[in-house]
């Protein structure tokens, strides 16, 4: 009879692996929320959100020569704003990743793109 150690090394999983359902539709759900819920989730009015996206959409940080396309700027901004608008345990990168159907690294990457893009336009709005 095989020992438990032999069984453990002969198979990758002791039970069938399960996948975590990712709600990719959540990424578009935020844009269909009523005004109040949208503001609560992203911490800005919808009109301000659209203006931010329009303002930074053509910044060099969102353009790359890679064969892998970036997600749309509005999605990157939404993920970043939602992340920045949370605190404590609710601000978990993992929670944001699961909500949007991304990996944790993607949430961090989006923040690293969006946050530096905003100050480039600071002088246009703050005197």
JSON list of C-alpha atoms in Angstrom, two decimals:
[
{"chain": "A", "resi": 1, "resn": "UNK", "atom": "CA", "xyz": [0.00, 0.00, 0.00]},
{"chain": "A", "resi": 2, "resn": "UNK", "atom": "CA", "xyz": [1.30, 3.40, -0.96]},
{"chain": "A", "resi": 3, "resn": "UNK", "atom": "CA", "xyz": [2.16, 5.79, 1.79]},
{"chain": "A", "resi": 4, "resn": "UNK", "atom": "CA", "xyz": [0.47, 9.16, 2.08]},
{"chain": "A", "resi": 5, "resn": "UNK", "atom": "CA", "xyz": [3.71, 10.86, 1.01]},
{"chain": "A", "resi": 6, "resn": "UNK", "atom": "CA", "xyz": [3.79, 8.77, -2.18]},
{"chain": "A", "resi": 7, "resn": "UNK", "atom": "CA", "xyz": [0.21, 9.73, -2.98]},
{"chain": "A", "resi": 8, "resn": "UNK", "atom": "CA", "xyz": [0.97, 13.39, -2.27]},
{"chain": "A", "resi": 9, "resn": "UNK", "atom": "CA", "xyz": [3.87, 13.44, -4.72]},
{"chain": "A", "resi": 10, "resn": "UNK", "atom": "CA", "xyz": [2.15, 11.41, -7.41]},
{"chain": "A", "resi": 11, "resn": "UNK", "atom": "CA", "xyz": [-0.78, 13.77, -7.92]},
{"chain": "A", "resi": 12, "resn": "UNK", "atom": "CA", "xyz": [-0.88, 17.51, -8.17]},
{"chain": "A", "resi": 13, "resn": "UNK", "atom": "CA", "xyz": [-4.18, 17.95, -6.32]},
{"chain": "A", "resi": 14, "resn": "UNK", "atom": "CA", "xyz": [-5.70, 15.86, -3.58]},
{"chain": "A", "resi": 15, "resn": "UNK", "atom": "CA", "xyz": [-9.10, 17.13, -4.69]},
{"chain": "A", "resi": 16, "resn": "UNK", "atom": "CA", "xyz": [-10.31, 18.53, -7.96]},
{"chain": "A", "resi": 17, "resn": "UNK", "atom": "CA", "xyz": [-9.20, 22.13, -8.48]},
{"chain": "A", "resi": 18, "resn": "UNK", "atom": "CA", "xyz": [-11.89, 24.76, -8.55]},
{"chain": "A", "resi": 19, "resn": "UNK", "atom": "CA", "xyz": [-11.83, 28.06, -10.33]},
{"chain": "A", "resi": 20, "resn": "UNK", "atom": "CA", "xyz": [-12.96, 31.27, -8.75]},
{"chain": "A", "resi": 21, "resn": "UNK", "atom": "CA", "xyz": [-15.74, 32.86, -10.73]},
{"chain": "A", "resi": 22, "resn": "UNK", "atom": "CA", "xyz": [-14.67, 36.30, -11.83]},
{"chain": "A", "resi": 23, "resn": "UNK", "atom": "CA", "xyz": [-17.37, 38.79, -12.61]},
{"chain": "A", "resi": 24, "resn": "UNK", "atom": "CA", "xyz": [-16.04, 40.45, -15.73]},
{"chain": "A", "resi": 25, "resn": "UNK", "atom": "CA", "xyz": [-19.43, 42.10, -16.16]},
{"chain": "A", "resi": 26, "resn": "UNK", "atom": "CA", "xyz": [-18.75, 44.14, -13.00]},
{"chain": "A", "resi": 27, "resn": "UNK", "atom": "CA", "xyz": [-16.40, 46.30, -15.03]},
{"chain": "A", "resi": 28, "resn": "UNK", "atom": "CA", "xyz": [-19.30, 47.55, -17.12]},
{"chain": "A", "resi": 29, "resn": "UNK", "atom": "CA", "xyz": [-21.81, 47.49, -14.27]},
{"chain": "A", "resi": 30, "resn": "UNK", "atom": "CA", "xyz": [-20.19, 50.51, -12.62]},
{"chain": "A", "resi": 31, "resn": "UNK", "atom": "CA", "xyz": [-20.97, 52.60, -15.69]},
{"chain": "A", "resi": 32, "resn": "UNK", "atom": "CA", "xyz": [-24.67, 51.70, -15.54]},
{"chain": "A", "resi": 33, "resn": "UNK", "atom": "CA", "xyz": [-25.13, 52.60, -11.89]},
{"chain": "A", "resi": 34, "resn": "UNK", "atom": "CA", "xyz": [-27.51, 55.38, -10.90]},
{"chain": "A", "resi": 35, "resn": "UNK", "atom": "CA", "xyz": [-25.79, 58.71, -10.21]},
{"chain": "A", "resi": 36, "resn": "UNK", "atom": "CA", "xyz": [-25.62, 58.31, -6.42]},
{"chain": "A", "resi": 37, "resn": "UNK", "atom": "CA", "xyz": [-24.24, 54.76, -6.49]},
{"chain": "A", "resi": 38, "resn": "UNK", "atom": "CA", "xyz": [-21.72, 55.70, -9.18]},
{"chain": "A", "resi": 39, "resn": "UNK", "atom": "CA", "xyz": [-20.45, 58.56, -7.02]},
{"chain": "A", "resi": 40, "resn": "UNK", "atom": "CA", "xyz": [-20.31, 56.28, -4.00]},
{"chain": "A", "resi": 41, "resn": "UNK", "atom": "CA", "xyz": [-18.29, 53.63, -5.85]},
{"chain": "A", "resi": 42, "resn": "UNK", "atom": "CA", "xyz": [-15.84, 55.87, -7.72]},
{"chain": "A", "resi": 43, "resn": "UNK", "atom": "CA", "xyz": [-15.95, 58.98, -5.51]},
{"chain": "A", "resi": 44, "resn": "UNK", "atom": "CA", "xyz": [-16.57, 61.35, -8.44]},
{"chain": "A", "resi": 45, "resn": "UNK", "atom": "CA", "xyz": [-19.58, 62.50, -10.43]},
{"chain": "A", "resi": 46, "resn": "UNK", "atom": "CA", "xyz": [-20.08, 60.74, -13.76]},
{"chain": "A", "resi": 47, "resn": "UNK", "atom": "CA", "xyz": [-19.36, 63.97, -15.65]},
{"chain": "A", "resi": 48, "resn": "UNK", "atom": "CA", "xyz": [-16.05, 64.41, -13.80]},
{"chain": "A", "resi": 49, "resn": "UNK", "atom": "CA", "xyz": [-15.17, 60.78, -14.47]},
{"chain": "A", "resi": 50, "resn": "UNK", "atom": "CA", "xyz": [-15.76, 61.25, -18.20]},
{"chain": "A", "resi": 51, "resn": "UNK", "atom": "CA", "xyz": [-13.68, 64.43, -18.16]},
{"chain": "A", "resi": 52, "resn": "UNK", "atom": "CA", "xyz": [-10.78, 62.70, -16.38]},
{"chain": "A", "resi": 53, "resn": "UNK", "atom": "CA", "xyz": [-10.85, 59.83, -18.88]},
{"chain": "A", "resi": 54, "resn": "UNK", "atom": "CA", "xyz": [-10.98, 62.21, -21.85]},
{"chain": "A", "resi": 55, "resn": "UNK", "atom": "CA", "xyz": [-8.18, 64.30, -20.40]},
{"chain": "A", "resi": 56, "resn": "UNK", "atom": "CA", "xyz": [-5.70, 61.46, -19.87]},
{"chain": "A", "resi": 57, "resn": "UNK", "atom": "CA", "xyz": [-6.77, 59.01, -22.60]},
{"chain": "A", "resi": 58, "resn": "UNK", "atom": "CA", "xyz": [-4.03, 60.08, -25.03]},
{"chain": "A", "resi": 59, "resn": "UNK", "atom": "CA", "xyz": [-1.23, 60.29, -22.47]},
{"chain": "A", "resi": 60, "resn": "UNK", "atom": "CA", "xyz": [1.86, 58.32, -23.39]},
{"chain": "A", "resi": 61, "resn": "UNK", "atom": "CA", "xyz": [1.48, 56.03, -20.38]},
{"chain": "A", "resi": 62, "resn": "UNK", "atom": "CA", "xyz": [-1.60, 54.48, -21.98]},
{"chain": "A", "resi": 63, "resn": "UNK", "atom": "CA", "xyz": [0.11, 53.91, -25.34]},
{"chain": "A", "resi": 64, "resn": "UNK", "atom": "CA", "xyz": [2.45, 51.01, -25.77]},
{"chain": "A", "resi": 65, "resn": "UNK", "atom": "CA", "xyz": [4.16, 49.22, -28.61]},
{"chain": "A", "resi": 66, "resn": "UNK", "atom": "CA", "xyz": [3.34, 45.81, -27.17]},
{"chain": "A", "resi": 67, "resn": "UNK", "atom": "CA", "xyz": [1.25, 43.29, -29.03]},
{"chain": "A", "resi": 68, "resn": "UNK", "atom": "CA", "xyz": [-0.85, 43.01, -25.86]},
{"chain": "A", "resi": 69, "resn": "UNK", "atom": "CA", "xyz": [-3.50, 45.72, -25.85]},
{"chain": "A", "resi": 70, "resn": "UNK", "atom": "CA", "xyz": [-4.19, 47.62, -22.65]},
{"chain": "A", "resi": 71, "resn": "UNK", "atom": "CA", "xyz": [-7.71, 47.69, -21.29]},
{"chain": "A", "resi": 72, "resn": "UNK", "atom": "CA", "xyz": [-9.66, 50.83, -22.06]},
{"chain": "A", "resi": 73, "resn": "UNK", "atom": "CA", "xyz": [-8.63, 53.94, -20.15]},
{"chain": "A", "resi": 74, "resn": "UNK", "atom": "CA", "xyz": [-12.06, 54.34, -18.55]},
{"chain": "A", "resi": 75, "resn": "UNK", "atom": "CA", "xyz": [-11.74, 50.90, -17.00]},
{"chain": "A", "resi": 76, "resn": "UNK", "atom": "CA", "xyz": [-8.24, 51.63, -15.67]},
{"chain": "A", "resi": 77, "resn": "UNK", "atom": "CA", "xyz": [-9.46, 54.93, -14.20]},
{"chain": "A", "resi": 78, "resn": "UNK", "atom": "CA", "xyz": [-12.50, 53.26, -12.60]},
{"chain": "A", "resi": 79, "resn": "UNK", "atom": "CA", "xyz": [-10.40, 50.56, -10.96]},
{"chain": "A", "resi": 80, "resn": "UNK", "atom": "CA", "xyz": [-7.93, 53.15, -9.67]},
{"chain": "A", "resi": 81, "resn": "UNK", "atom": "CA", "xyz": [-10.57, 55.56, -8.35]},
{"chain": "A", "resi": 82, "resn": "UNK", "atom": "CA", "xyz": [-12.43, 52.79, -6.61]},
{"chain": "A", "resi": 83, "resn": "UNK", "atom": "CA", "xyz": [-9.20, 51.57, -5.03]},
{"chain": "A", "resi": 84, "resn": "UNK", "atom": "CA", "xyz": [-8.20, 55.08, -3.90]},
{"chain": "A", "resi": 85, "resn": "UNK", "atom": "CA", "xyz": [-11.67, 55.74, -2.50]},
{"chain": "A", "resi": 86, "resn": "UNK", "atom": "CA", "xyz": [-11.53, 52.83, -0.08]},
{"chain": "A", "resi": 87, "resn": "UNK", "atom": "CA", "xyz": [-9.68, 52.40, 3.19]},
{"chain": "A", "resi": 88, "resn": "UNK", "atom": "CA", "xyz": [-8.98, 49.67, 5.71]},
{"chain": "A", "resi": 89, "resn": "UNK", "atom": "CA", "xyz": [-9.73, 46.09, 4.72]},
{"chain": "A", "resi": 90, "resn": "UNK", "atom": "CA", "xyz": [-12.07, 47.28, 1.98]},
{"chain": "A", "resi": 91, "resn": "UNK", "atom": "CA", "xyz": [-9.15, 48.73, 0.03]},
{"chain": "A", "resi": 92, "resn": "UNK", "atom": "CA", "xyz": [-7.65, 45.30, -0.60]},
{"chain": "A", "resi": 93, "resn": "UNK", "atom": "CA", "xyz": [-6.12, 44.94, -4.04]},
{"chain": "A", "resi": 94, "resn": "UNK", "atom": "CA", "xyz": [-7.38, 41.37, -4.04]},
{"chain": "A", "resi": 95, "resn": "UNK", "atom": "CA", "xyz": [-10.97, 42.49, -3.50]},
{"chain": "A", "resi": 96, "resn": "UNK", "atom": "CA", "xyz": [-10.73, 44.97, -6.38]},
{"chain": "A", "resi": 97, "resn": "UNK", "atom": "CA", "xyz": [-9.15, 42.32, -8.58]},
{"chain": "A", "resi": 98, "resn": "UNK", "atom": "CA", "xyz": [-11.88, 39.80, -7.83]},
{"chain": "A", "resi": 99, "resn": "UNK", "atom": "CA", "xyz": [-14.64, 42.35, -8.38]},
{"chain": "A", "resi": 100, "resn": "UNK", "atom": "CA", "xyz": [-13.33, 43.31, -11.79]},
{"chain": "A", "resi": 101, "resn": "UNK", "atom": "CA", "xyz": [-12.17, 39.86, -12.83]},
{"chain": "A", "resi": 102, "resn": "UNK", "atom": "CA", "xyz": [-8.47, 40.78, -12.97]},
{"chain": "A", "resi": 103, "resn": "UNK", "atom": "CA", "xyz": [-5.34, 39.55, -11.27]},
{"chain": "A", "resi": 104, "resn": "UNK", "atom": "CA", "xyz": [-4.04, 41.55, -8.30]},
{"chain": "A", "resi": 105, "resn": "UNK", "atom": "CA", "xyz": [-1.07, 42.70, -10.35]},
{"chain": "A", "resi": 106, "resn": "UNK", "atom": "CA", "xyz": [-3.42, 44.26, -12.90]},
{"chain": "A", "resi": 107, "resn": "UNK", "atom": "CA", "xyz": [-5.09, 46.46, -10.26]},
{"chain": "A", "resi": 108, "resn": "UNK", "atom": "CA", "xyz": [-1.68, 47.67, -9.10]},
{"chain": "A", "resi": 109, "resn": "UNK", "atom": "CA", "xyz": [-0.55, 48.26, -12.68]},
{"chain": "A", "resi": 110, "resn": "UNK", "atom": "CA", "xyz": [-3.63, 50.34, -13.47]},
{"chain": "A", "resi": 111, "resn": "UNK", "atom": "CA", "xyz": [-2.98, 52.49, -10.40]},
{"chain": "A", "resi": 112, "resn": "UNK", "atom": "CA", "xyz": [0.65, 52.94, -11.46]},
{"chain": "A", "resi": 113, "resn": "UNK", "atom": "CA", "xyz": [-0.57, 54.23, -14.83]},
{"chain": "A", "resi": 114, "resn": "UNK", "atom": "CA", "xyz": [-3.48, 56.44, -13.79]},
{"chain": "A", "resi": 115, "resn": "UNK", "atom": "CA", "xyz": [-2.01, 58.16, -10.72]},
{"chain": "A", "resi": 116, "resn": "UNK", "atom": "CA", "xyz": [1.06, 59.58, -12.54]},
{"chain": "A", "resi": 117, "resn": "UNK", "atom": "CA", "xyz": [-1.09, 60.68, -15.50]},
{"chain": "A", "resi": 118, "resn": "UNK", "atom": "CA", "xyz": [-3.20, 63.02, -13.38]},
{"chain": "A", "resi": 119, "resn": "UNK", "atom": "CA", "xyz": [-0.52, 65.52, -12.24]},
{"chain": "A", "resi": 120, "resn": "UNK", "atom": "CA", "xyz": [0.53, 66.10, -15.87]},
{"chain": "A", "resi": 121, "resn": "UNK", "atom": "CA", "xyz": [-2.71, 68.11, -16.18]},
{"chain": "A", "resi": 122, "resn": "UNK", "atom": "CA", "xyz": [-2.67, 69.66, -12.73]},
{"chain": "A", "resi": 123, "resn": "UNK", "atom": "CA", "xyz": [-1.67, 73.12, -13.96]},
{"chain": "A", "resi": 124, "resn": "UNK", "atom": "CA", "xyz": [-4.63, 73.24, -16.34]},
{"chain": "A", "resi": 125, "resn": "UNK", "atom": "CA", "xyz": [-7.12, 73.12, -13.47]},
{"chain": "A", "resi": 126, "resn": "UNK", "atom": "CA", "xyz": [-5.35, 74.35, -10.34]},
{"chain": "A", "resi": 127, "resn": "UNK", "atom": "CA", "xyz": [-3.96, 77.89, -10.27]}
]
